[in-house]
mmCIF file of C-alpha atoms and ligand atoms in Angstrom:
data_model
loop_
_atom_site.group_PDB
_atom_site.id
_atom_site.type_symbol
_atom_site.label_atom_id
_atom_site.label_comp_id
_atom_site.label_asym_id
_atom_site.label_seq_id
_atom_site.Cartn_x
_atom_site.Cartn_y
_atom_site.Cartn_z
ATOM 1 C CA UNK A 1 13.507 92.350 129.088
ATOM 2 C CA UNK A 2 16.075 93.734 126.746
ATOM 3 C CA UNK A 3 15.007 95.544 123.637
ATOM 4 C CA UNK A 4 17.386 96.777 120.937
ATOM 5 C CA UNK A 5 17.948 100.448 120.351
ATOM 6 C CA UNK A 6 18.405 101.973 116.952
ATOM 7 C CA UNK A 7 22.010 102.242 115.837
ATOM 8 C CA UNK A 8 23.215 104.666 113.189
ATOM 9 C CA UNK A 9 25.650 102.868 110.933
ATOM 10 C CA UNK A 10 28.377 104.505 108.906
ATOM 11 C CA UNK A 11 31.482 103.377 107.069
ATOM 12 C CA UNK A 12 32.902 99.872 107.107
ATOM 13 C CA UNK A 13 36.220 99.517 108.901
ATOM 14 C CA UNK A 14 39.067 97.076 108.465
ATOM 15 C CA UNK A 15 41.664 96.952 111.235
ATOM 16 C CA UNK A 16 44.499 95.099 109.550
ATOM 17 C CA UNK A 17 47.383 94.004 111.784
ATOM 18 C CA UNK A 18 50.407 92.514 110.093
ATOM 19 C CA UNK A 19 53.942 91.419 110.752
ATOM 20 C CA UNK A 20 56.751 91.420 108.216
ATOM 21 C CA UNK A 21 58.892 88.379 107.461
ATOM 22 C CA UNK A 22 62.041 90.409 108.158
ATOM 23 C CA UNK A 23 64.695 87.796 107.263
ATOM 24 C CA UNK A 24 63.111 87.367 103.827
ATOM 25 C CA UNK A 25 62.684 91.132 103.386
ATOM 26 C CA UNK A 26 66.322 91.917 104.255
ATOM 27 C CA UNK A 27 67.393 89.100 101.909
ATOM 28 C CA UNK A 28 65.795 90.849 98.905
ATOM 29 C CA UNK A 29 68.095 92.889 96.665
ATOM 30 C CA UNK A 30 67.812 96.593 97.569
ATOM 31 C CA UNK A 31 66.356 97.404 94.151
ATOM 32 C CA UNK A 32 63.516 94.903 94.685
ATOM 33 C CA UNK A 33 62.823 96.380 98.108
ATOM 34 C CA UNK A 34 62.756 99.905 96.656
ATOM 35 C CA UNK A 35 60.355 98.776 93.920
ATOM 36 C CA UNK A 36 58.079 97.005 96.425
ATOM 37 C CA UNK A 37 57.944 100.103 98.639
ATOM 38 C CA UNK A 38 57.281 102.409 95.678
ATOM 39 C CA UNK A 39 54.398 100.177 94.560
ATOM 40 C CA UNK A 40 52.856 100.292 98.037
ATOM 41 C CA UNK A 41 53.341 104.051 98.316
ATOM 42 C CA UNK A 42 51.326 104.489 95.112
ATOM 43 C CA UNK A 43 48.439 102.560 96.662
ATOM 44 C CA UNK A 44 48.739 104.664 99.803
ATOM 45 C CA UNK A 45 48.558 107.829 97.674
ATOM 46 C CA UNK A 46 45.352 106.540 96.107
ATOM 47 C CA UNK A 47 43.862 105.883 99.583
ATOM 48 C CA UNK A 48 44.807 109.396 100.650
ATOM 49 C CA UNK A 49 43.131 110.812 97.533
ATOM 50 C CA UNK A 50 39.947 108.903 98.414
ATOM 51 C CA UNK A 51 40.072 110.453 101.868
ATOM 52 C CA UNK A 52 40.349 113.891 100.266
ATOM 53 C CA UNK A 53 37.086 113.163 98.438
ATOM 54 C CA UNK A 54 35.361 111.940 101.630
ATOM 55 C CA UNK A 55 35.265 108.406 100.214
ATOM 56 C CA UNK A 56 37.267 106.796 102.997
ATOM 57 C CA UNK A 57 40.079 107.284 105.452
ATOM 58 C CA UNK A 58 43.353 105.549 106.226
ATOM 59 C CA UNK A 59 45.760 105.440 109.137
ATOM 60 C CA UNK A 60 49.034 103.492 109.202
ATOM 61 C CA UNK A 61 50.733 102.817 112.527
ATOM 62 C CA UNK A 62 53.794 100.973 113.796
ATOM 63 C CA UNK A 63 52.997 98.852 116.782
ATOM 64 C CA UNK A 64 54.670 98.442 120.180
ATOM 65 C CA UNK A 65 55.470 94.998 121.525
ATOM 66 C CA UNK A 66 56.154 92.055 119.256
ATOM 67 C CA UNK A 67 52.646 90.875 118.434
ATOM 68 C CA UNK A 68 52.254 92.951 115.302
ATOM 69 C CA UNK A 69 54.524 95.278 113.352
ATOM 70 C CA UNK A 70 51.898 97.410 111.617
ATOM 71 C CA UNK A 71 48.266 98.368 111.982
ATOM 72 C CA UNK A 72 46.446 99.851 109.025
ATOM 73 C CA UNK A 73 42.953 101.172 109.636
ATOM 74 C CA UNK A 74 40.917 101.418 106.453
ATOM 75 C CA UNK A 75 37.488 103.074 106.361
ATOM 76 C CA UNK A 76 35.268 102.720 103.282
ATOM 77 C CA UNK A 77 31.597 103.266 102.458
ATOM 78 C CA UNK A 78 31.046 99.580 101.589
ATOM 79 C CA UNK A 79 32.310 96.100 102.422
ATOM 80 C CA UNK A 80 32.895 95.539 98.686
ATOM 81 C CA UNK A 81 35.508 98.291 98.703
ATOM 82 C CA UNK A 82 37.311 96.664 101.630
ATOM 83 C CA UNK A 83 37.365 93.384 99.701
ATOM 84 C CA UNK A 84 38.729 95.117 96.570
ATOM 85 C CA UNK A 85 41.322 96.816 98.734
ATOM 86 C CA UNK A 86 42.495 93.452 100.052
ATOM 87 C CA UNK A 87 42.811 92.157 96.499
ATOM 88 C CA UNK A 88 44.880 95.202 95.514
ATOM 89 C CA UNK A 89 47.236 94.603 98.458
ATOM 90 C CA UNK A 90 47.581 90.952 97.496
ATOM 91 C CA UNK A 91 48.670 91.936 93.987
ATOM 92 C CA UNK A 92 51.677 93.898 95.294
ATOM 93 C CA UNK A 93 55.186 92.464 95.657
ATOM 94 C CA UNK A 94 55.299 93.496 99.339
ATOM 95 C CA UNK A 95 52.497 91.053 100.131
ATOM 96 C CA UNK A 96 55.024 88.224 99.714
ATOM 97 C CA UNK A 97 56.705 89.265 102.993
ATOM 98 C CA UNK A 98 53.612 90.486 104.851
ATOM 99 C CA UNK A 99 51.958 88.107 107.328
ATOM 100 C CA UNK A 100 48.432 88.645 108.610
ATOM 101 C CA UNK A 101 48.475 88.843 112.397
ATOM 102 C CA UNK A 102 44.938 89.941 113.308
ATOM 103 C CA UNK A 103 42.098 91.345 111.294
ATOM 104 C CA UNK A 104 38.875 92.987 112.365
ATOM 105 C CA UNK A 105 35.832 94.012 110.326
ATOM 106 C CA UNK A 106 33.196 96.350 111.766
ATOM 107 C CA UNK A 107 30.960 99.314 110.957
ATOM 108 C CA UNK A 108 31.244 102.775 112.498
ATOM 109 C CA UNK A 109 28.308 102.985 114.871
ATOM 110 C CA UNK A 110 26.523 105.570 116.922
ATOM 111 C CA UNK A 111 24.223 104.126 119.537
ATOM 112 C CA UNK A 112 21.245 106.401 120.110
ATOM 113 C CA UNK A 113 21.038 105.956 123.908
ATOM 114 C CA UNK A 114 22.075 109.501 124.569
ATOM 115 C CA UNK A 115 21.093 111.103 121.253
ATOM 116 C CA UNK A 116 20.209 114.770 121.516
ATOM 117 C CA UNK A 117 18.604 116.892 118.845
ATOM 118 C CA UNK A 118 18.132 115.679 115.293
ATOM 119 C CA UNK A 119 19.116 111.993 115.007
ATOM 120 C CA UNK A 120 18.855 111.877 111.196
ATOM 121 C CA UNK A 121 22.275 111.738 109.507
ATOM 122 C CA UNK A 122 20.673 112.748 106.189
ATOM 123 C CA UNK A 123 19.877 116.190 107.554
ATOM 124 C CA UNK A 124 22.366 116.460 110.439
ATOM 125 C CA UNK A 125 25.884 117.149 109.081
ATOM 126 C CA UNK A 126 27.553 116.651 112.456
ATOM 127 C CA UNK A 127 26.140 113.115 112.758
ATOM 128 C CA UNK A 128 27.056 112.383 109.162
ATOM 129 C CA UNK A 129 30.646 113.416 109.853
ATOM 130 C CA UNK A 130 30.824 111.167 112.908
ATOM 131 C CA UNK A 131 29.550 108.206 110.883
ATOM 132 C CA UNK A 132 32.163 108.839 108.169
ATOM 133 C CA UNK A 133 35.130 109.784 110.337
ATOM 134 C CA UNK A 134 38.506 110.760 109.031
ATOM 135 C CA UNK A 135 41.310 109.420 111.225
ATOM 136 C CA UNK A 136 42.925 112.473 112.811
ATOM 137 C CA UNK A 137 46.725 112.691 112.552
ATOM 138 C CA UNK A 138 47.252 112.091 116.257
ATOM 139 C CA UNK A 139 50.508 110.469 117.303
ATOM 140 C CA UNK A 140 49.230 107.356 119.080
ATOM 141 C CA UNK A 141 46.591 104.693 118.444
ATOM 142 C CA UNK A 142 44.978 102.053 120.646
ATOM 143 C CA UNK A 143 42.704 99.359 119.240
ATOM 144 C CA UNK A 144 40.845 96.518 120.927
ATOM 145 C CA UNK A 145 37.718 94.491 120.284
ATOM 146 C CA UNK A 146 35.179 93.978 123.070
ATOM 147 C CA UNK A 147 31.792 92.511 123.870
ATOM 148 C CA UNK A 148 29.100 93.099 126.449
ATOM 149 C CA UNK A 149 28.716 90.291 128.984
ATOM 150 C CA UNK A 150 25.769 87.865 128.924
ATOM 151 C CA UNK A 151 26.052 86.150 132.274
ATOM 152 C CA UNK A 152 23.522 85.754 135.095
ATOM 153 C CA UNK A 153 22.480 89.154 136.456
ATOM 154 C CA UNK A 154 25.088 90.779 134.231
ATOM 155 C CA UNK A 155 23.456 90.119 130.890
ATOM 156 C CA UNK A 156 23.526 93.308 128.812
ATOM 157 C CA UNK A 157 21.026 91.920 126.327
ATOM 158 C CA UNK A 158 18.480 91.083 129.056
ATOM 159 C CA UNK A 159 18.863 94.508 130.703
ATOM 160 C CA UNK A 160 15.977 96.809 129.929
ATOM 161 C CA UNK A 161 16.422 99.725 127.662
ATOM 162 C CA UNK A 162 15.997 102.478 130.258
ATOM 163 C CA UNK A 163 18.591 100.843 132.529
ATOM 164 C CA UNK A 164 21.025 100.543 129.605
ATOM 165 C CA UNK A 165 20.437 104.167 128.661
ATOM 166 C CA UNK A 166 21.209 105.164 132.264
ATOM 167 C CA UNK A 167 24.430 103.133 132.192
ATOM 168 C CA UNK A 168 25.439 104.600 128.840
ATOM 169 C CA UNK A 169 24.916 108.119 130.179
ATOM 170 C CA UNK A 170 27.352 107.288 132.989
ATOM 171 C CA UNK A 171 29.752 105.819 130.440
ATOM 172 C CA UNK A 172 29.510 108.896 128.227
ATOM 173 C CA UNK A 173 30.111 111.199 131.211
ATOM 174 C CA UNK A 174 33.359 109.424 132.087
ATOM 175 C CA UNK A 175 34.421 109.396 128.447
ATOM 176 C CA UNK A 176 33.548 113.034 127.942
ATOM 177 C CA UNK A 177 36.189 114.119 130.483
ATOM 178 C CA UNK A 178 38.756 112.913 127.948
ATOM 179 C CA UNK A 179 37.126 114.375 124.846
ATOM 180 C CA UNK A 180 40.008 116.818 124.290
ATOM 181 C CA UNK A 181 42.771 114.262 124.756
ATOM 182 C CA UNK A 182 41.251 111.179 123.123
ATOM 183 C CA UNK A 183 39.362 110.730 119.848
ATOM 184 C CA UNK A 184 37.205 107.611 120.063
ATOM 185 C CA UNK A 185 35.666 105.675 117.202
ATOM 186 C CA UNK A 186 33.233 102.913 118.158
ATOM 187 C CA UNK A 187 32.441 100.402 115.449
ATOM 188 C CA UNK A 188 29.871 97.626 115.797
ATOM 189 C CA UNK A 189 30.683 94.100 114.675
ATOM 190 C CA UNK A 190 27.696 91.951 115.624
ATOM 191 C CA UNK A 191 27.339 89.502 112.742
ATOM 192 C CA UNK A 192 30.612 90.670 111.203
ATOM 193 C CA UNK A 193 33.420 89.540 113.456
ATOM 194 C CA UNK A 194 34.253 87.620 116.638
ATOM 195 C CA UNK A 195 33.619 90.383 119.161
ATOM 196 C CA UNK A 196 30.739 92.867 119.303
ATOM 197 C CA UNK A 197 32.542 96.221 118.996
ATOM 198 C CA UNK A 198 35.887 97.547 117.920
ATOM 199 C CA UNK A 199 37.246 100.398 120.028
ATOM 200 C CA UNK A 200 39.707 102.747 118.305
ATOM 201 C CA UNK A 201 41.277 105.485 120.402
ATOM 202 C CA UNK A 202 43.637 108.174 119.097
ATOM 203 C CA UNK A 203 45.650 110.606 121.210
ATOM 204 C CA UNK A 204 48.772 112.715 121.002
ATOM 205 C CA UNK A 205 50.147 111.032 124.131
ATOM 206 C CA UNK A 206 49.474 107.299 124.693
ATOM 207 C CA UNK A 207 49.294 107.752 128.477
ATOM 208 C CA UNK A 208 45.731 109.013 127.922
ATOM 209 C CA UNK A 209 44.685 105.521 126.791
ATOM 210 C CA UNK A 210 45.705 104.127 130.150
ATOM 211 C CA UNK A 211 44.068 106.938 132.124
ATOM 212 C CA UNK A 212 40.791 106.721 130.185
ATOM 213 C CA UNK A 213 40.480 102.937 130.106
ATOM 214 C CA UNK A 214 41.477 102.688 133.791
ATOM 215 C CA UNK A 215 38.855 105.199 134.892
ATOM 216 C CA UNK A 216 36.263 103.563 132.662
ATOM 217 C CA UNK A 217 36.839 100.168 134.297
ATOM 218 C CA UNK A 218 35.214 101.592 137.448
ATOM 219 C CA UNK A 219 32.155 102.789 135.597
ATOM 220 C CA UNK A 220 29.272 100.322 135.917
ATOM 221 C CA UNK A 221 28.826 99.810 132.152
ATOM 222 C CA UNK A 222 32.402 98.520 131.943
ATOM 223 C CA UNK A 223 32.758 97.074 135.462
ATOM 224 C CA UNK A 224 29.719 94.786 135.099
ATOM 225 C CA UNK A 225 29.358 94.269 131.381
ATOM 226 C CA UNK A 226 32.601 94.684 129.447
ATOM 227 C CA UNK A 227 34.676 91.800 128.129
ATOM 228 C CA UNK A 228 37.839 92.576 126.231
ATOM 229 C CA UNK A 229 39.859 91.054 123.436
ATOM 230 C CA UNK A 230 43.517 91.773 122.759
ATOM 231 C CA UNK A 231 44.823 95.335 123.066
ATOM 232 C CA UNK A 232 47.151 96.889 120.492
ATOM 233 C CA UNK A 233 49.030 100.157 120.871
ATOM 234 C CA UNK A 234 51.285 102.020 118.463
ATOM 235 C CA UNK A 235 52.186 105.290 116.791
ATOM 236 C CA UNK A 236 51.282 106.860 113.494
ATOM 237 C CA UNK A 237 53.458 106.614 110.408
ATOM 238 C CA UNK A 238 53.487 108.876 107.400
ATOM 239 C CA UNK A 239 54.782 107.486 104.089
ATOM 240 C CA UNK A 240 58.324 108.697 104.839
ATOM 241 C CA UNK A 241 58.301 107.091 108.285
ATOM 242 C CA UNK A 242 56.976 103.833 106.849
ATOM 243 C CA UNK A 243 59.702 103.811 104.192
ATOM 244 C CA UNK A 244 62.392 104.419 106.819
ATOM 245 C CA UNK A 245 60.968 101.654 109.018
ATOM 246 C CA UNK A 246 61.451 99.299 106.066
ATOM 247 C CA UNK A 247 65.023 100.398 105.512
ATOM 248 C CA UNK A 248 64.358 102.689 102.573
ATOM 249 C CA UNK A 249 65.271 106.328 102.113
HETATM 250 O O1 76R B 1 28.606 108.590 120.938
HETATM 251 C C1 76R B 1 28.845 109.340 121.908
HETATM 252 O O2 76R B 1 29.917 109.978 122.071
HETATM 253 C C2 76R B 1 27.771 109.458 122.924
HETATM 254 C C3 76R B 1 28.095 108.741 124.178
HETATM 255 C C4 76R B 1 28.723 107.379 123.980
HETATM 256 C C5 76R B 1 28.137 106.188 123.534
HETATM 257 C C6 76R B 1 26.713 105.930 123.081
HETATM 258 C C7 76R B 1 30.107 107.091 124.266
HETATM 259 C C8 76R B 1 31.024 108.042 124.695
HETATM 260 N N1 76R B 1 30.341 105.764 124.035
HETATM 261 C C9 76R B 1 29.170 105.181 123.573
HETATM 262 C C10 76R B 1 28.971 103.866 123.217
HETATM 263 MN MN1 76R B 1 32.066 104.761 124.430
HETATM 264 N N2 76R B 1 33.780 103.791 124.772
HETATM 265 C C11 76R B 1 33.937 102.421 124.836
HETATM 266 C C12 76R B 1 35.241 102.137 125.356
HETATM 267 O O3 76R B 1 37.399 100.249 127.754
HETATM 268 C C13 76R B 1 36.189 100.188 128.083
HETATM 269 O O4 76R B 1 35.831 99.997 129.276
HETATM 270 C C14 76R B 1 35.164 100.321 126.997
HETATM 271 C C15 76R B 1 35.759 100.750 125.660
HETATM 272 C C16 76R B 1 35.890 103.348 125.542
HETATM 273 C C17 76R B 1 37.288 103.552 126.073
HETATM 274 C C18 76R B 1 34.954 104.385 125.188
HETATM 275 C C19 76R B 1 35.250 105.741 125.236
HETATM 276 N N3 76R B 1 31.154 102.984 123.905
HETATM 277 C C20 76R B 1 29.902 102.859 123.387
HETATM 278 C C21 76R B 1 29.675 101.457 123.069
HETATM 279 C C22 76R B 1 28.407 100.875 122.444
HETATM 280 C C23 76R B 1 27.482 100.434 123.548
HETATM 281 C C24 76R B 1 26.167 99.851 123.076
HETATM 282 O O5 76R B 1 25.665 100.218 122.015
HETATM 283 O O6 76R B 1 25.633 99.001 123.816
HETATM 284 C C25 76R B 1 30.828 100.778 123.440
HETATM 285 C C26 76R B 1 31.102 99.296 123.300
HETATM 286 C C27 76R B 1 31.732 101.752 123.971
HETATM 287 C C28 76R B 1 32.987 101.471 124.479
HETATM 288 N N4 76R B 1 32.944 106.559 124.899
HETATM 289 C C29 76R B 1 32.356 107.808 124.894
HETATM 290 C C30 76R B 1 34.304 106.734 125.112
HETATM 291 C C31 76R B 1 34.567 108.150 125.227
HETATM 292 C C32 76R B 1 35.965 108.749 125.425
HETATM 293 C C33 76R B 1 33.368 108.810 125.102
HETATM 294 C C34 76R B 1 33.113 110.314 125.201
HETATM 295 C C35 76R B 1 33.257 110.946 123.845
HETATM 296 C C36 76R B 1 33.098 112.448 123.961
HETATM 297 O O7 76R B 1 32.268 112.917 124.737
HETATM 298 O O8 76R B 1 33.850 113.126 123.251
#
């Protein structure tokens, strides 16, 4: 029978995917657009300052394809802060042209299947850092939610702990080959959102997402047990890039 393992839980994460109502935006007088962008940039500065104090992290990305225009990944110590953050966005003028496309709430998670050494984040700084990750300034991002299958012989939650640990070792070994090219953040969302985990991958070259996910599909943990939600891919924006994307200077 299945038996849970201990998970180490870190910061709360909000993956916020939005589109912009472009016809309305371009219809605004330039001065109103400038003011709306300046107001947002002030918020962004405040988020960056939080990150400097290890109280969160933020990444803003422009997305490929026409599902979503922007992805913002917000990390915060508590769910309350993510809720306050939403309220602060909703008070800005820009919110009038922003449309939610997809939203995902989860918690940074380290599963202890393959834990080595001291598994206590209170006294292990490396673990603590992984539970409170700062989004590295890598060029490309890939995000998707996923679950583990619960079907017939392929029921992750009925698989015994030793067998799952064996599978996760295989999974980790495949993943580890890409540890230089791809930064991965796994966040758990059981009880929080529609899927069971959010997968966030960051790389300088997006081709690594394809290579890693393709190879992982052949690994038993993914081949037998993984079910996937929608995939999103894009590239990082700094405040200047975001302003240019919105037609500002
Ligand atoms: O935390 C660790 O790095 C230790 C090993 C490890 C665990 C426990 C690990 C390593 N992962 C773990 C857990 Mn992972 N991971 C995914 C996906 O697309 C797919 O097929 C699956 C999506 C990718 C691409 C990926 C990448 N991982 C998990 C879990 C939780 C399982 C549970 O608790 O039941 C999920 C859902 C998941 C999914 N993983 C790695 C990677 C990579 C690149 C690594 C190696 C990291 C490194 O060594 O630097």
